[in-house]
Tab-separated table of C-alpha atoms in Angstrom:
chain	number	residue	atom	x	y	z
A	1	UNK	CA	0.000	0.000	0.000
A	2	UNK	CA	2.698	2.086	0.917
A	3	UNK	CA	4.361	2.147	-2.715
A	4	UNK	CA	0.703	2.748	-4.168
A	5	UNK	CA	-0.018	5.987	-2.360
A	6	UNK	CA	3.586	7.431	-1.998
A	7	UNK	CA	4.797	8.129	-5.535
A	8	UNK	CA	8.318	9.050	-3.969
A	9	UNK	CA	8.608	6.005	-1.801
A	10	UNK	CA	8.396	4.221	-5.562
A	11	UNK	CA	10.946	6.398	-7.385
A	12	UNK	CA	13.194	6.118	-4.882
A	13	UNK	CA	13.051	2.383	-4.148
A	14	UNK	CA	12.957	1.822	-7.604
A	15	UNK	CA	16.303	3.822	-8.110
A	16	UNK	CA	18.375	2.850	-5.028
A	17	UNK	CA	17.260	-1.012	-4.654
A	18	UNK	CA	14.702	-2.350	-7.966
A	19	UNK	CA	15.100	-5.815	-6.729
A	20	UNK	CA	13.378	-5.102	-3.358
A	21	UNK	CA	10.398	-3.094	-5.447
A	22	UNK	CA	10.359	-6.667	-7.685
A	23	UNK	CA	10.490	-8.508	-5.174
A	24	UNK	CA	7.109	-6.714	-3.597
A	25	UNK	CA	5.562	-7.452	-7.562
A	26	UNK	CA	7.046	-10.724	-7.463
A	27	UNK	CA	5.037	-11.370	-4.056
A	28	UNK	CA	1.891	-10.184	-5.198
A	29	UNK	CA	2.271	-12.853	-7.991
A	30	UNK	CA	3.535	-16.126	-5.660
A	31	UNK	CA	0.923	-15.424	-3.108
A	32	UNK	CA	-2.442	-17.938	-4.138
A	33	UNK	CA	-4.648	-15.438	-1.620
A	34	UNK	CA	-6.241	-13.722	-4.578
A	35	UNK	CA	-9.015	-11.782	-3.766
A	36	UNK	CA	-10.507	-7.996	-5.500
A	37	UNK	CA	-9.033	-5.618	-3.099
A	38	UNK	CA	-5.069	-7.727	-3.901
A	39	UNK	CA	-5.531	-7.608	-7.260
A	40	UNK	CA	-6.529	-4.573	-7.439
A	41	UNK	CA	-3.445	-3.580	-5.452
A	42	UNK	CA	-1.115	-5.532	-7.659
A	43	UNK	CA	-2.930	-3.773	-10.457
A	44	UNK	CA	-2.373	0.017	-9.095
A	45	UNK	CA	1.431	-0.911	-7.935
A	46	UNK	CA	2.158	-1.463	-11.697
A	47	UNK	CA	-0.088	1.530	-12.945
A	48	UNK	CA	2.205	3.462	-10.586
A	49	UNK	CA	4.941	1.756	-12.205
A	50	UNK	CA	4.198	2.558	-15.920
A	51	UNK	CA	3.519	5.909	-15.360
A	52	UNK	CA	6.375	7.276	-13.057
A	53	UNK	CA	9.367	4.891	-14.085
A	54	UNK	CA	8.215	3.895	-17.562
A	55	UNK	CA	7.521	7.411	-18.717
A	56	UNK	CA	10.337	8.619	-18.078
A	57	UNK	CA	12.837	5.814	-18.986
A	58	UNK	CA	11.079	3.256	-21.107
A	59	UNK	CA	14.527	0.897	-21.309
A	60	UNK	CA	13.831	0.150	-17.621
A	61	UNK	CA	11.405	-2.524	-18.597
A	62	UNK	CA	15.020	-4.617	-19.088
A	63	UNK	CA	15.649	-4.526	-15.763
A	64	UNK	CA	11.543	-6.065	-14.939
A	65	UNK	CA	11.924	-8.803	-17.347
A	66	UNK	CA	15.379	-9.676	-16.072
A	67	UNK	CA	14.764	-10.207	-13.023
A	68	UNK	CA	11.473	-11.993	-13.704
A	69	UNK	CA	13.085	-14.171	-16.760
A	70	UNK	CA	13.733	-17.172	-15.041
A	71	UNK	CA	9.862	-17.920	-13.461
A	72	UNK	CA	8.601	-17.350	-16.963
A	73	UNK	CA	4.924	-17.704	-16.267
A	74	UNK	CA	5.015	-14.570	-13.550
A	75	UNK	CA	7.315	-12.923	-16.394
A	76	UNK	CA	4.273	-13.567	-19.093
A	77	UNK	CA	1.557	-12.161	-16.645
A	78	UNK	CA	3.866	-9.528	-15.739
A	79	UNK	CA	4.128	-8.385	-19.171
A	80	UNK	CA	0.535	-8.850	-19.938
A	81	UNK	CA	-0.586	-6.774	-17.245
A	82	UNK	CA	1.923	-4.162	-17.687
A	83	UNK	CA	0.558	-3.543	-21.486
A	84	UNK	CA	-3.039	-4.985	-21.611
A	85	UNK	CA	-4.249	-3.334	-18.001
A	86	UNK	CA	-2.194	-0.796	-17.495
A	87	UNK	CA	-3.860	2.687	-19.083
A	88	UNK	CA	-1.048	5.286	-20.292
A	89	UNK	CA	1.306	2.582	-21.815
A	90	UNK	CA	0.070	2.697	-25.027
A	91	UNK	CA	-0.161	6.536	-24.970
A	92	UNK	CA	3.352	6.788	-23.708
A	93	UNK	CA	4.584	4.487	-26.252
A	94	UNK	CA	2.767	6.758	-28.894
A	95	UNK	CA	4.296	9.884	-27.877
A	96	UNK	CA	7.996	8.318	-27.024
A	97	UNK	CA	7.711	6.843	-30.700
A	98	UNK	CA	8.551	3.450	-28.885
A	99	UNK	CA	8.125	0.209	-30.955
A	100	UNK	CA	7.602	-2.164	-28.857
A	101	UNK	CA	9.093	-4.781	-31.518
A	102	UNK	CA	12.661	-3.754	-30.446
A	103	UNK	CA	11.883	-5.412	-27.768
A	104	UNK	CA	12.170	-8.798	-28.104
A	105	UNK	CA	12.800	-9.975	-24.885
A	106	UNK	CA	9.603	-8.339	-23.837
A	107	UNK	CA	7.207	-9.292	-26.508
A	108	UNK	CA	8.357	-13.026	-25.789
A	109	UNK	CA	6.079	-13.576	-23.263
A	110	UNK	CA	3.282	-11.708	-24.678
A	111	UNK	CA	0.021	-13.714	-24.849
A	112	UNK	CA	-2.746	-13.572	-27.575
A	113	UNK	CA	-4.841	-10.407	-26.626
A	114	UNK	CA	-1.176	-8.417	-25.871
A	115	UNK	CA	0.312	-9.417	-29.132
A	116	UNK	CA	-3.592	-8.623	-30.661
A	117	UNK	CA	-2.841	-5.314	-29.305
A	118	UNK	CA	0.517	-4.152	-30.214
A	119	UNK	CA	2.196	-6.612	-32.993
């Protein structure tokens, strides 16, 4: 919750320690206590993530799918949340002039509706 509502908390974990602010995503992801209010959580923590680290430095999506990589299934629903829930990421894509097909390593573990959407 904390990372949700303090914008600065994110930034700055994000740019002194990313592993502890993927390990917090990774948690959200390994714990089978799904329920509305955690998803919706999980679903906010990665809004917050697209639109104040994204936006700013787009290449920092390496550093997500690094360290998620290696549990590919997290990695895919990573991904697909990041660009099929996640609201500015197209928009910030369109006005960055990103194509998201120099990203390979990304758009490997995009599903059907995420490679609908941008491929």
């Amino acid at each position: 919750m904390r990372l949700i509502n303090d914008v600065n908390g994110l930034i700055h974990m994000h740019s002194v320690n990313k592993k502890a602010l993927f390990g917090m995503m990774r948690d959200f992801l390994s714990d089978n206590r799904s329920n509305p209010y955690r998803d919706h959580c999980f679903r906010m923590l990665l809004q917050n993530y697209v639109c104040y680290i994204l936006y700013f430095k787009f290449d920092e999506i390496h550093h997500l799918v690094d360290y998620f990589k290696d549990t590919p299934v997290w990695c895919e629903r990573m991904m697909n949340s990041l660009f099929t829930d996640a609201i500015f990421i197209q928009k910030i894509m369109r006005q960055q002039q990103i194509d998201i097909t120099d990203y390979t390593n990304v758009i490997a573990f995009f599903n059907e509706e995420a490679r609908r959407i941008y491929l």
